[in-house]
């Protein structure tokens, strides 16, 4: 909290920031002149990974908003100021009087316009822009914010339900029927991050086949025991453990490119891409995975996944990742290539759908045609850092651990 004189206190963003992200103010919960209470949520800042509420540093009145909704901000920026002088109430809205005209007839604003003005009194600038752009009446929208306030997301939900943007009269006869869903800040940030990764790193992908028979049998035998101790034994748990073993063999996969050299990390911090129920993607990170056994990985992964889908991750939960896994097979994909590298990392593992396939395998010392649970696994690399030989060595060790332990 910083006092600025004249009874003002700065509202400052935290100095911590997730790697590779852009901070944007998504919503102010208060308007200028509103009373605020110390530690109550004042605004929300969004990145491509997590939304963070910023609390009021003191009680008083919101005196200034220096950064508006949609503005890009940096850690440590001053975004607003709170006046410590309390007790003053905002000036009451002036009553609109009918003004006599030259012809002696009084003219008053239309009733519908008055209703919209009243309903719009507590709306944020971003909400007002959307209402105007889509010609929406705020009195017809149910607000889910504090005290019934209409939020930016409330308006986007209405638009997503099929409200069309008004088209110019000349274009209405020829336009193809459609509707537009505004981008969320998370989707904008993901798009920027993906484009940046493809422009910086030359992507190359290797694909291997993996026999999952061993881990299927192990999971069937141990799933109940894990659940009784408070952990879900999913197949992704095995994929993380196998990645740790593969990184031990090819350390360059757990690194960061610098123009003057390669920074190879001692800790193996594995991010697992997690799809969110309302769209978007987030990558919570299992810190120091090399120190965890299978049960420890299951505990950590389950906790992170649950909190990611409930929107309760902390910024530290998505920081310091050194390697990423995309288990895209859970939604039915066999092979995805290239999976875009999560910059500034240098490789990303993709695991496809498990399916029973006919293969040639050794059974009791004889080569036989059998069916096995199989999946395709890919490693997309930054070719500045890794070559095909290293990518194949990584995947060979990953497949070996999955198949034989």
mmCIF file of C-alpha atoms in Angstrom:
data_model
loop_
_atom_site.group_PDB
_atom_site.id
_atom_site.type_symbol
_atom_site.label_atom_id
_atom_site.label_comp_id
_atom_site.label_asym_id
_atom_site.label_seq_id
_atom_site.Cartn_x
_atom_site.Cartn_y
_atom_site.Cartn_z
ATOM 1 C CA UNK A 1 0.000 0.000 0.000
ATOM 2 C CA UNK A 2 1.423 3.372 -1.027
ATOM 3 C CA UNK A 3 0.107 6.694 0.292
ATOM 4 C CA UNK A 4 0.212 9.414 -2.371
ATOM 5 C CA UNK A 5 -0.719 12.395 -0.275
ATOM 6 C CA UNK A 6 -4.012 14.251 -0.042
ATOM 7 C CA UNK A 7 -5.516 11.160 1.570
ATOM 8 C CA UNK A 8 -5.020 8.951 -1.511
ATOM 9 C CA UNK A 9 -3.724 5.358 -1.564
ATOM 10 C CA UNK A 10 -2.412 3.692 -4.741
ATOM 11 C CA UNK A 11 -3.947 0.442 -5.989
ATOM 12 C CA UNK A 12 -0.896 -1.447 -7.270
ATOM 13 C CA UNK A 13 -0.682 -4.761 -9.125
ATOM 14 C CA UNK A 14 1.410 -7.564 -7.571
ATOM 15 C CA UNK A 15 4.967 -7.745 -8.862
ATOM 16 C CA UNK A 16 4.739 -11.472 -9.663
ATOM 17 C CA UNK A 17 3.819 -12.479 -13.215
ATOM 18 C CA UNK A 18 3.413 -15.846 -14.959
ATOM 19 C CA UNK A 19 5.951 -16.578 -17.678
ATOM 20 C CA UNK A 20 4.888 -15.900 -21.230
ATOM 21 C CA UNK A 21 1.651 -14.168 -20.299
ATOM 22 C CA UNK A 22 0.043 -10.806 -20.906
ATOM 23 C CA UNK A 23 -1.878 -9.110 -18.094
ATOM 24 C CA UNK A 24 -5.157 -7.376 -19.014
ATOM 25 C CA UNK A 25 -7.729 -5.782 -16.718
ATOM 26 C CA UNK A 26 -10.891 -7.807 -17.293
ATOM 27 C CA UNK A 27 -13.302 -6.097 -14.898
ATOM 28 C CA UNK A 28 -13.536 -3.440 -12.213
ATOM 29 C CA UNK A 29 -15.983 -4.464 -9.498
ATOM 30 C CA UNK A 30 -16.339 -0.840 -8.356
ATOM 31 C CA UNK A 31 -16.943 2.457 -10.123
ATOM 32 C CA UNK A 32 -15.469 5.849 -9.267
ATOM 33 C CA UNK A 33 -17.237 7.180 -6.196
ATOM 34 C CA UNK A 34 -18.107 3.729 -4.805
ATOM 35 C CA UNK A 35 -17.252 2.928 -1.200
ATOM 36 C CA UNK A 36 -14.686 0.153 -0.821
ATOM 37 C CA UNK A 37 -13.632 -1.949 2.148
ATOM 38 C CA UNK A 38 -10.065 -3.067 2.787
ATOM 39 C CA UNK A 39 -9.332 -6.550 1.338
ATOM 40 C CA UNK A 40 -12.581 -6.743 -0.644
ATOM 41 C CA UNK A 41 -12.115 -7.670 -4.345
ATOM 42 C CA UNK A 42 -11.678 -4.460 -6.315
ATOM 43 C CA UNK A 43 -10.777 -5.608 -9.827
ATOM 44 C CA UNK A 44 -9.819 -8.717 -11.781
ATOM 45 C CA UNK A 45 -6.731 -9.169 -13.961
ATOM 46 C CA UNK A 46 -6.695 -11.904 -16.626
ATOM 47 C CA UNK A 47 -3.899 -13.773 -18.410
ATOM 48 C CA UNK A 48 -3.966 -16.820 -20.692
ATOM 49 C CA UNK A 49 -3.457 -18.980 -17.616
ATOM 50 C CA UNK A 50 -5.367 -17.644 -14.656
ATOM 51 C CA UNK A 51 -7.663 -14.838 -13.476
ATOM 52 C CA UNK A 52 -6.534 -12.974 -10.348
ATOM 53 C CA UNK A 53 -8.669 -10.756 -8.134
ATOM 54 C CA UNK A 54 -6.898 -7.675 -6.743
ATOM 55 C CA UNK A 55 -8.058 -6.651 -3.271
ATOM 56 C CA UNK A 56 -8.529 -3.086 -2.061
ATOM 57 C CA UNK A 57 -5.439 -2.019 -0.052
ATOM 58 C CA UNK A 58 -7.538 0.146 2.278
ATOM 59 C CA UNK A 59 -11.059 1.290 3.035
ATOM 60 C CA UNK A 60 -12.412 4.482 1.551
ATOM 61 C CA UNK A 61 -13.810 5.632 -1.781
ATOM 62 C CA UNK A 62 -12.565 4.693 -5.245
ATOM 63 C CA UNK A 63 -11.278 8.058 -6.419
ATOM 64 C CA UNK A 64 -9.484 7.254 -9.694
ATOM 65 C CA UNK A 65 -9.326 4.470 -12.274
ATOM 66 C CA UNK A 66 -6.028 4.845 -14.140
ATOM 67 C CA UNK A 67 -6.306 1.624 -16.167
ATOM 68 C CA UNK A 68 -9.663 0.696 -17.697
ATOM 69 C CA UNK A 69 -11.147 -2.687 -18.565
ATOM 70 C CA UNK A 70 -9.309 -4.138 -21.554
ATOM 71 C CA UNK A 71 -6.096 -2.207 -20.864
ATOM 72 C CA UNK A 72 -2.803 -4.097 -20.818
ATOM 73 C CA UNK A 73 -0.907 -3.754 -17.550
ATOM 74 C CA UNK A 74 2.439 -4.770 -16.100
ATOM 75 C CA UNK A 75 3.341 -6.100 -12.630
ATOM 76 C CA UNK A 76 3.769 -3.178 -10.227
ATOM 77 C CA UNK A 77 1.569 -0.791 -12.258
ATOM 78 C CA UNK A 78 -0.645 1.649 -10.378
ATOM 79 C CA UNK A 79 -4.144 1.047 -11.724
ATOM 80 C CA UNK A 80 -6.246 3.251 -9.467
ATOM 81 C CA UNK A 81 -6.412 5.292 -6.259
ATOM 82 C CA UNK A 82 -8.560 5.135 -3.147
ATOM 83 C CA UNK A 83 -9.486 8.207 -1.158
ATOM 84 C CA UNK A 84 -9.237 7.695 2.580
ATOM 85 C CA UNK A 85 -11.772 10.472 3.133
ATOM 86 C CA UNK A 86 -14.973 8.573 3.904
ATOM 87 C CA UNK A 87 -18.434 9.776 4.789
ATOM 88 C CA UNK A 88 -19.046 11.704 1.596
ATOM 89 C CA UNK A 89 -21.873 10.325 -0.488
ATOM 90 C CA UNK A 90 -21.852 10.558 -4.272
ATOM 91 C CA UNK A 91 -23.965 13.438 -5.523
ATOM 92 C CA UNK A 92 -27.545 12.314 -6.150
ATOM 93 C CA UNK A 93 -28.531 11.969 -9.759
ATOM 94 C CA UNK A 94 -30.071 15.160 -11.031
ATOM 95 C CA UNK A 95 -33.756 15.030 -11.851
ATOM 96 C CA UNK A 96 -34.384 15.613 -15.533
ATOM 97 C CA UNK A 97 -36.861 18.431 -15.951
ATOM 98 C CA UNK A 98 -39.018 18.935 -18.998
ATOM 99 C CA UNK A 99 -37.630 21.892 -20.901
ATOM 100 C CA UNK A 100 -40.153 24.265 -22.496
ATOM 101 C CA UNK A 101 -39.539 24.670 -26.202
ATOM 102 C CA UNK A 102 -40.156 27.683 -28.399
ATOM 103 C CA UNK A 103 -43.538 26.315 -29.422
ATOM 104 C CA UNK A 104 -44.549 25.943 -25.778
ATOM 105 C CA UNK A 105 -44.626 22.132 -25.896
ATOM 106 C CA UNK A 106 -42.540 20.325 -23.262
ATOM 107 C CA UNK A 107 -40.367 17.439 -24.514
ATOM 108 C CA UNK A 108 -39.208 14.622 -22.231
ATOM 109 C CA UNK A 109 -36.886 11.696 -22.853
ATOM 110 C CA UNK A 110 -38.549 8.518 -24.084
ATOM 111 C CA UNK A 111 -39.616 6.084 -21.341
ATOM 112 C CA UNK A 112 -37.601 3.225 -22.839
ATOM 113 C CA UNK A 113 -34.459 5.353 -22.918
ATOM 114 C CA UNK A 114 -34.970 6.365 -19.277
ATOM 115 C CA UNK A 115 -35.271 2.717 -18.254
ATOM 116 C CA UNK A 116 -32.071 1.838 -20.066
ATOM 117 C CA UNK A 117 -30.259 4.779 -18.466
ATOM 118 C CA UNK A 118 -31.392 3.680 -14.991
ATOM 119 C CA UNK A 119 -30.386 0.067 -15.590
ATOM 120 C CA UNK A 120 -27.016 1.172 -16.940
ATOM 121 C CA UNK A 121 -26.064 3.296 -13.957
ATOM 122 C CA UNK A 122 -23.643 0.779 -12.400
ATOM 123 C CA UNK A 123 -22.272 -0.803 -15.568
ATOM 124 C CA UNK A 124 -18.583 -0.965 -16.375
ATOM 125 C CA UNK A 125 -17.281 0.701 -19.563
ATOM 126 C CA UNK A 126 -16.696 -2.719 -21.187
ATOM 127 C CA UNK A 127 -20.277 -3.827 -20.492
ATOM 128 C CA UNK A 128 -21.652 -0.558 -21.863
ATOM 129 C CA UNK A 129 -19.636 -0.974 -25.061
ATOM 130 C CA UNK A 130 -21.052 -4.478 -25.614
ATOM 131 C CA UNK A 131 -24.621 -3.367 -24.895
ATOM 132 C CA UNK A 132 -24.299 -0.549 -27.393
ATOM 133 C CA UNK A 133 -22.573 -2.713 -30.018
ATOM 134 C CA UNK A 134 -25.277 -5.401 -29.905
ATOM 135 C CA UNK A 135 -28.177 -3.018 -29.204
ATOM 136 C CA UNK A 136 -29.130 -4.791 -25.976
ATOM 137 C CA UNK A 137 -31.396 -3.518 -23.219
ATOM 138 C CA UNK A 138 -29.658 -4.053 -19.837
ATOM 139 C CA UNK A 139 -33.024 -4.311 -18.083
ATOM 140 C CA UNK A 140 -33.546 -7.606 -19.934
ATOM 141 C CA UNK A 141 -30.286 -9.149 -18.674
ATOM 142 C CA UNK A 142 -30.034 -10.870 -15.316
ATOM 143 C CA UNK A 143 -26.845 -9.791 -13.557
ATOM 144 C CA UNK A 144 -24.762 -12.311 -11.633
ATOM 145 C CA UNK A 145 -22.274 -9.847 -10.174
ATOM 146 C CA UNK A 146 -22.231 -8.386 -6.711
ATOM 147 C CA UNK A 147 -25.638 -6.944 -5.825
ATOM 148 C CA UNK A 148 -27.101 -8.125 -9.143
ATOM 149 C CA UNK A 149 -24.650 -6.061 -11.204
ATOM 150 C CA UNK A 150 -24.415 -7.047 -14.879
ATOM 151 C CA UNK A 151 -20.944 -8.389 -15.645
ATOM 152 C CA UNK A 152 -19.032 -8.587 -18.905
ATOM 153 C CA UNK A 153 -19.567 -12.377 -18.906
ATOM 154 C CA UNK A 154 -23.338 -11.965 -18.427
ATOM 155 C CA UNK A 155 -23.515 -9.958 -21.653
ATOM 156 C CA UNK A 156 -21.270 -12.393 -23.538
ATOM 157 C CA UNK A 157 -23.530 -15.275 -22.437
ATOM 158 C CA UNK A 158 -26.542 -13.475 -23.892
ATOM 159 C CA UNK A 159 -24.662 -12.799 -27.121
ATOM 160 C CA UNK A 160 -23.526 -16.431 -27.313
ATOM 161 C CA UNK A 161 -27.157 -17.558 -27.051
ATOM 162 C CA UNK A 162 -27.803 -16.175 -30.509
ATOM 163 C CA UNK A 163 -28.051 -12.388 -30.417
ATOM 164 C CA UNK A 164 -26.823 -10.949 -33.691
ATOM 165 C CA UNK A 165 -24.924 -7.706 -34.101
ATOM 166 C CA UNK A 166 -27.157 -5.168 -35.875
ATOM 167 C CA UNK A 167 -26.137 -4.909 -39.516
ATOM 168 C CA UNK A 168 -26.337 -1.781 -41.685
ATOM 169 C CA UNK A 169 -29.612 -1.613 -43.604
ATOM 170 C CA UNK A 170 -27.851 -1.983 -46.960
ATOM 171 C CA UNK A 171 -26.108 -5.160 -45.856
ATOM 172 C CA UNK A 172 -29.060 -6.888 -44.195
ATOM 173 C CA UNK A 173 -30.411 -8.295 -47.464
ATOM 174 C CA UNK A 174 -27.145 -9.917 -48.565
ATOM 175 C CA UNK A 175 -25.419 -10.856 -45.299
ATOM 176 C CA UNK A 176 -25.056 -14.546 -44.434
ATOM 177 C CA UNK A 177 -26.940 -15.248 -41.183
ATOM 178 C CA UNK A 178 -24.437 -15.454 -38.335
ATOM 179 C CA UNK A 179 -23.673 -14.281 -34.861
ATOM 180 C CA UNK A 180 -20.423 -13.277 -33.218
ATOM 181 C CA UNK A 181 -19.171 -14.455 -29.830
ATOM 182 C CA UNK A 182 -16.664 -12.002 -28.320
ATOM 183 C CA UNK A 183 -13.259 -13.443 -27.467
ATOM 184 C CA UNK A 184 -12.532 -13.946 -23.796
ATOM 185 C CA UNK A 185 -9.264 -12.543 -22.522
ATOM 186 C CA UNK A 186 -8.010 -16.118 -22.038
ATOM 187 C CA UNK A 187 -8.684 -16.946 -25.707
ATOM 188 C CA UNK A 188 -6.943 -13.756 -26.885
ATOM 189 C CA UNK A 189 -3.891 -14.536 -24.745
ATOM 190 C CA UNK A 190 -3.750 -18.176 -25.881
ATOM 191 C CA UNK A 191 -3.871 -17.018 -29.511
ATOM 192 C CA UNK A 192 -1.005 -14.572 -29.003
ATOM 193 C CA UNK A 193 1.037 -17.175 -27.122
ATOM 194 C CA UNK A 194 0.574 -19.817 -29.851
ATOM 195 C CA UNK A 195 1.453 -17.447 -32.697
ATOM 196 C CA UNK A 196 4.531 -16.281 -30.812
ATOM 197 C CA UNK A 197 5.683 -19.863 -30.220
ATOM 198 C CA UNK A 198 5.331 -20.841 -33.882
ATOM 199 C CA UNK A 199 7.214 -17.740 -35.016
ATOM 200 C CA UNK A 200 10.105 -18.224 -32.574
ATOM 201 C CA UNK A 201 10.730 -21.980 -32.594
ATOM 202 C CA UNK A 202 11.084 -24.292 -35.636
ATOM 203 C CA UNK A 203 8.684 -27.143 -34.737
ATOM 204 C CA UNK A 204 9.533 -30.772 -35.613
ATOM 205 C CA UNK A 205 7.476 -33.777 -34.451
ATOM 206 C CA UNK A 206 8.381 -37.457 -33.967
ATOM 207 C CA UNK A 207 5.662 -40.101 -33.440
ATOM 208 C CA UNK A 208 6.050 -43.509 -31.745
ATOM 209 C CA UNK A 209 3.640 -46.356 -30.938
ATOM 210 C CA UNK A 210 3.244 -47.414 -27.296
ATOM 211 C CA UNK A 211 1.872 -50.632 -25.774
ATOM 212 C CA UNK A 212 -0.133 -49.692 -22.672
ATOM 213 C CA UNK A 213 -0.792 -53.266 -21.466
ATOM 214 C CA UNK A 214 1.463 -52.964 -18.395
ATOM 215 C CA UNK A 215 -0.019 -49.737 -17.083
ATOM 216 C CA UNK A 216 -3.591 -50.913 -17.755
ATOM 217 C CA UNK A 217 -2.954 -53.984 -15.611
ATOM 218 C CA UNK A 218 -1.154 -51.972 -12.919
ATOM 219 C CA UNK A 219 -3.958 -49.402 -12.778
ATOM 220 C CA UNK A 220 -6.640 -52.104 -12.487
ATOM 221 C CA UNK A 221 -4.741 -53.670 -9.582
ATOM 222 C CA UNK A 222 -4.013 -50.411 -7.704
ATOM 223 C CA UNK A 223 -6.821 -47.975 -8.501
ATOM 224 C CA UNK A 224 -8.894 -48.837 -5.433
ATOM 225 C CA UNK A 225 -5.908 -48.583 -3.102
ATOM 226 C CA UNK A 226 -5.019 -45.139 -4.440
ATOM 227 C CA UNK A 227 -8.620 -43.954 -4.069
ATOM 228 C CA UNK A 228 -8.751 -45.194 -0.466
ATOM 229 C CA UNK A 229 -5.726 -42.989 0.244
ATOM 230 C CA UNK A 230 -7.217 -39.940 -1.485
ATOM 231 C CA UNK A 231 -5.694 -40.001 -4.987
ATOM 232 C CA UNK A 232 -7.078 -40.809 -8.444
ATOM 233 C CA UNK A 233 -4.851 -43.150 -10.449
ATOM 234 C CA UNK A 234 -5.437 -41.910 -13.993
ATOM 235 C CA UNK A 235 -3.429 -42.865 -17.061
ATOM 236 C CA UNK A 236 -2.005 -39.336 -17.122
ATOM 237 C CA UNK A 237 -0.225 -40.136 -13.841
ATOM 238 C CA UNK A 238 1.773 -42.813 -15.672
ATOM 239 C CA UNK A 239 2.463 -40.470 -18.583
ATOM 240 C CA UNK A 240 3.971 -37.919 -16.182
ATOM 241 C CA UNK A 241 6.130 -40.575 -14.481
ATOM 242 C CA UNK A 242 7.355 -41.823 -17.875
ATOM 243 C CA UNK A 243 8.193 -38.249 -18.944
ATOM 244 C CA UNK A 244 10.359 -37.842 -15.840
ATOM 245 C CA UNK A 245 12.317 -40.984 -16.803
ATOM 246 C CA UNK A 246 12.677 -39.807 -20.413
ATOM 247 C CA UNK A 247 13.954 -36.394 -19.306
ATOM 248 C CA UNK A 248 16.555 -38.103 -17.124
ATOM 249 C CA UNK A 249 17.857 -39.703 -20.330
ATOM 250 C CA UNK A 250 17.578 -36.577 -22.536
ATOM 251 C CA UNK A 251 18.109 -33.603 -20.222
ATOM 252 C CA UNK A 252 18.040 -31.130 -23.114
ATOM 253 C CA UNK A 253 14.271 -31.647 -23.339
ATOM 254 C CA UNK A 254 13.974 -29.910 -19.961
ATOM 255 C CA UNK A 255 15.624 -26.649 -20.944
ATOM 256 C CA UNK A 256 15.318 -23.108 -22.248
ATOM 257 C CA UNK A 257 16.999 -21.575 -25.288
ATOM 258 C CA UNK A 258 19.116 -18.437 -24.826
ATOM 259 C CA UNK A 259 21.113 -16.798 -27.593
ATOM 260 C CA UNK A 260 24.364 -17.406 -25.701
ATOM 261 C CA UNK A 261 23.655 -20.954 -24.500
ATOM 262 C CA UNK A 262 21.192 -23.597 -23.338
ATOM 263 C CA UNK A 263 19.821 -23.401 -19.797
ATOM 264 C CA UNK A 264 19.145 -26.973 -18.579
ATOM 265 C CA UNK A 265 16.988 -27.173 -15.457
ATOM 266 C CA UNK A 266 17.776 -29.412 -12.502
ATOM 267 C CA UNK A 267 14.134 -29.645 -11.411
ATOM 268 C CA UNK A 268 11.584 -31.346 -13.650
ATOM 269 C CA UNK A 269 8.422 -29.227 -13.413
ATOM 270 C CA UNK A 270 5.819 -30.846 -15.634
ATOM 271 C CA UNK A 271 2.745 -28.928 -16.799
ATOM 272 C CA UNK A 272 -0.348 -30.874 -17.830
ATOM 273 C CA UNK A 273 -2.622 -29.102 -20.319
ATOM 274 C CA UNK A 274 -6.159 -29.062 -18.886
ATOM 275 C CA UNK A 275 -9.275 -28.153 -20.852
ATOM 276 C CA UNK A 276 -11.741 -25.951 -18.966
ATOM 277 C CA UNK A 277 -15.516 -26.608 -18.905
ATOM 278 C CA UNK A 278 -16.396 -23.214 -20.392
ATOM 279 C CA UNK A 279 -13.653 -23.280 -23.028
ATOM 280 C CA UNK A 280 -9.993 -22.367 -22.977
ATOM 281 C CA UNK A 281 -6.959 -24.195 -21.746
ATOM 282 C CA UNK A 282 -4.768 -23.922 -18.685
ATOM 283 C CA UNK A 283 -1.506 -25.657 -17.767
ATOM 284 C CA UNK A 284 -1.091 -26.305 -14.026
ATOM 285 C CA UNK A 285 2.429 -27.437 -13.098
ATOM 286 C CA UNK A 286 3.576 -30.399 -11.002
ATOM 287 C CA UNK A 287 6.650 -28.941 -9.320
ATOM 288 C CA UNK A 288 9.746 -31.144 -8.785
ATOM 289 C CA UNK A 289 8.105 -34.208 -10.313
ATOM 290 C CA UNK A 290 11.449 -36.037 -10.105
ATOM 291 C CA UNK A 291 11.027 -36.199 -6.314
ATOM 292 C CA UNK A 292 7.567 -37.829 -6.439
ATOM 293 C CA UNK A 293 6.579 -41.483 -6.632
ATOM 294 C CA UNK A 294 3.478 -42.617 -8.532
ATOM 295 C CA UNK A 295 1.180 -41.900 -5.576
ATOM 296 C CA UNK A 296 2.693 -38.456 -5.068
ATOM 297 C CA UNK A 297 2.169 -37.591 -8.746
ATOM 298 C CA UNK A 298 -1.455 -38.797 -8.532
ATOM 299 C CA UNK A 299 -2.138 -36.635 -5.464
ATOM 300 C CA UNK A 300 -0.565 -33.509 -6.957
ATOM 301 C CA UNK A 301 -2.172 -33.975 -10.380
ATOM 302 C CA UNK A 302 -5.651 -34.582 -8.954
ATOM 303 C CA UNK A 303 -5.483 -31.486 -6.755
ATOM 304 C CA UNK A 304 -4.270 -29.240 -9.595
ATOM 305 C CA UNK A 305 -6.815 -30.572 -12.090
ATOM 306 C CA UNK A 306 -9.739 -30.109 -9.684
ATOM 307 C CA UNK A 307 -8.732 -26.544 -8.843
ATOM 308 C CA UNK A 308 -8.100 -25.710 -12.511
ATOM 309 C CA UNK A 309 -11.633 -26.748 -13.484
ATOM 310 C CA UNK A 310 -13.188 -24.912 -10.538
ATOM 311 C CA UNK A 311 -11.256 -21.728 -11.325
ATOM 312 C CA UNK A 312 -9.407 -21.696 -7.988
ATOM 313 C CA UNK A 313 -5.771 -22.014 -9.083
ATOM 314 C CA UNK A 314 -3.206 -19.628 -7.633
ATOM 315 C CA UNK A 315 -0.762 -17.850 -9.983
ATOM 316 C CA UNK A 316 2.094 -19.964 -8.555
ATOM 317 C CA UNK A 317 0.283 -23.129 -9.723
ATOM 318 C CA UNK A 318 0.914 -22.235 -13.382
ATOM 319 C CA UNK A 319 4.461 -20.888 -13.039
ATOM 320 C CA UNK A 320 7.964 -22.382 -13.379
ATOM 321 C CA UNK A 321 7.002 -25.125 -15.835
ATOM 322 C CA UNK A 322 9.919 -26.727 -17.690
ATOM 323 C CA UNK A 323 8.097 -29.361 -19.799
ATOM 324 C CA UNK A 324 4.464 -29.885 -20.875
ATOM 325 C CA UNK A 325 2.225 -32.876 -21.616
ATOM 326 C CA UNK A 326 -0.914 -32.673 -23.772
ATOM 327 C CA UNK A 327 -3.062 -35.766 -23.198
ATOM 328 C CA UNK A 328 -5.244 -34.974 -26.206
ATOM 329 C CA UNK A 329 -6.397 -38.587 -26.469
ATOM 330 C CA UNK A 330 -8.936 -38.074 -23.680
ATOM 331 C CA UNK A 331 -11.162 -36.303 -26.225
ATOM 332 C CA UNK A 332 -10.696 -38.975 -28.908
ATOM 333 C CA UNK A 333 -7.713 -37.726 -30.913
ATOM 334 C CA UNK A 334 -5.293 -40.379 -32.205
ATOM 335 C CA UNK A 335 -2.499 -38.057 -33.346
ATOM 336 C CA UNK A 336 -2.135 -34.267 -33.078
ATOM 337 C CA UNK A 337 0.788 -32.642 -34.828
ATOM 338 C CA UNK A 338 2.448 -30.357 -34.321
ATOM 339 C CA UNK A 339 1.344 -29.628 -30.784
ATOM 340 C CA UNK A 340 2.494 -26.058 -30.228
ATOM 341 C CA UNK A 341 5.379 -25.768 -27.759
ATOM 342 C CA UNK A 342 4.566 -23.963 -24.529
ATOM 343 C CA UNK A 343 7.177 -21.191 -24.743
ATOM 344 C CA UNK A 344 9.771 -20.662 -23.399
ATOM 345 C CA UNK A 345 10.040 -24.475 -23.094
ATOM 346 C CA UNK A 346 11.679 -26.512 -25.859
ATOM 347 C CA UNK A 347 9.494 -29.635 -26.148
ATOM 348 C CA UNK A 348 5.943 -30.877 -25.589
ATOM 349 C CA UNK A 349 4.678 -34.452 -25.348
ATOM 350 C CA UNK A 350 1.376 -35.492 -26.928
ATOM 351 C CA UNK A 351 -0.440 -38.699 -25.984
ATOM 352 C CA UNK A 352 -3.230 -39.976 -28.226
ATOM 353 C CA UNK A 353 -6.320 -42.070 -27.577
ATOM 354 C CA UNK A 354 -5.840 -45.572 -26.200
ATOM 355 C CA UNK A 355 -7.415 -48.182 -28.499
ATOM 356 C CA UNK A 356 -7.075 -51.921 -28.965
ATOM 357 C CA UNK A 357 -5.141 -52.709 -32.135
ATOM 358 C CA UNK A 358 -3.812 -55.845 -33.784
ATOM 359 C CA UNK A 359 -0.037 -56.074 -33.345
ATOM 360 C CA UNK A 360 2.749 -58.598 -33.601
ATOM 361 C CA UNK A 361 4.117 -59.393 -30.143
ATOM 362 C CA UNK A 362 6.142 -62.025 -28.349
ATOM 363 C CA UNK A 363 3.955 -64.363 -26.263
ATOM 364 C CA UNK A 364 5.617 -67.181 -24.274
ATOM 365 C CA UNK A 365 8.713 -66.914 -26.416
ATOM 366 C CA UNK A 366 6.816 -66.983 -29.729
ATOM 367 C CA UNK A 367 5.859 -64.227 -32.132
ATOM 368 C CA UNK A 368 2.079 -64.031 -32.358
ATOM 369 C CA UNK A 369 -0.611 -61.740 -33.714
ATOM 370 C CA UNK A 370 -2.516 -60.323 -30.739
ATOM 371 C CA UNK A 371 -4.637 -57.340 -29.758
ATOM 372 C CA UNK A 372 -3.151 -54.859 -27.303
ATOM 373 C CA UNK A 373 -4.175 -51.475 -25.836
ATOM 374 C CA UNK A 374 -2.042 -49.089 -27.893
ATOM 375 C CA UNK A 375 -1.612 -45.357 -28.382
ATOM 376 C CA UNK A 376 0.449 -43.010 -30.495
ATOM 377 C CA UNK A 377 2.790 -40.713 -28.593
ATOM 378 C CA UNK A 378 4.482 -37.680 -30.127
ATOM 379 C CA UNK A 379 7.240 -35.305 -29.126
ATOM 380 C CA UNK A 380 7.288 -31.872 -30.746
ATOM 381 C CA UNK A 381 10.678 -30.222 -30.339
ATOM 382 C CA UNK A 382 12.274 -26.835 -30.830
ATOM 383 C CA UNK A 383 14.758 -27.781 -33.558
ATOM 384 C CA UNK A 384 17.131 -25.060 -32.371
ATOM 385 C CA UNK A 385 17.682 -27.155 -29.247
ATOM 386 C CA UNK A 386 16.942 -30.789 -30.073
ATOM 387 C CA UNK A 387 17.552 -32.943 -33.117
ATOM 388 C CA UNK A 388 15.694 -36.010 -34.368
ATOM 389 C CA UNK A 389 18.132 -38.371 -32.638
ATOM 390 C CA UNK A 390 17.440 -36.827 -29.232
ATOM 391 C CA UNK A 391 13.683 -36.730 -29.831
ATOM 392 C CA UNK A 392 13.704 -40.415 -30.734
ATOM 393 C CA UNK A 393 15.864 -41.262 -27.712
ATOM 394 C CA UNK A 394 13.361 -39.461 -25.484
ATOM 395 C CA UNK A 395 10.384 -41.308 -26.963
ATOM 396 C CA UNK A 396 12.213 -44.652 -26.871
ATOM 397 C CA UNK A 397 12.773 -44.303 -23.126
ATOM 398 C CA UNK A 398 9.182 -43.093 -22.578
ATOM 399 C CA UNK A 399 7.739 -46.083 -24.455
ATOM 400 C CA UNK A 400 10.136 -48.448 -22.690
ATOM 401 C CA UNK A 401 9.046 -47.268 -19.228
ATOM 402 C CA UNK A 402 5.355 -47.432 -20.148
ATOM 403 C CA UNK A 403 5.733 -50.943 -21.556
ATOM 404 C CA UNK A 404 8.128 -52.562 -19.073
ATOM 405 C CA UNK A 405 8.680 -50.172 -16.150
#
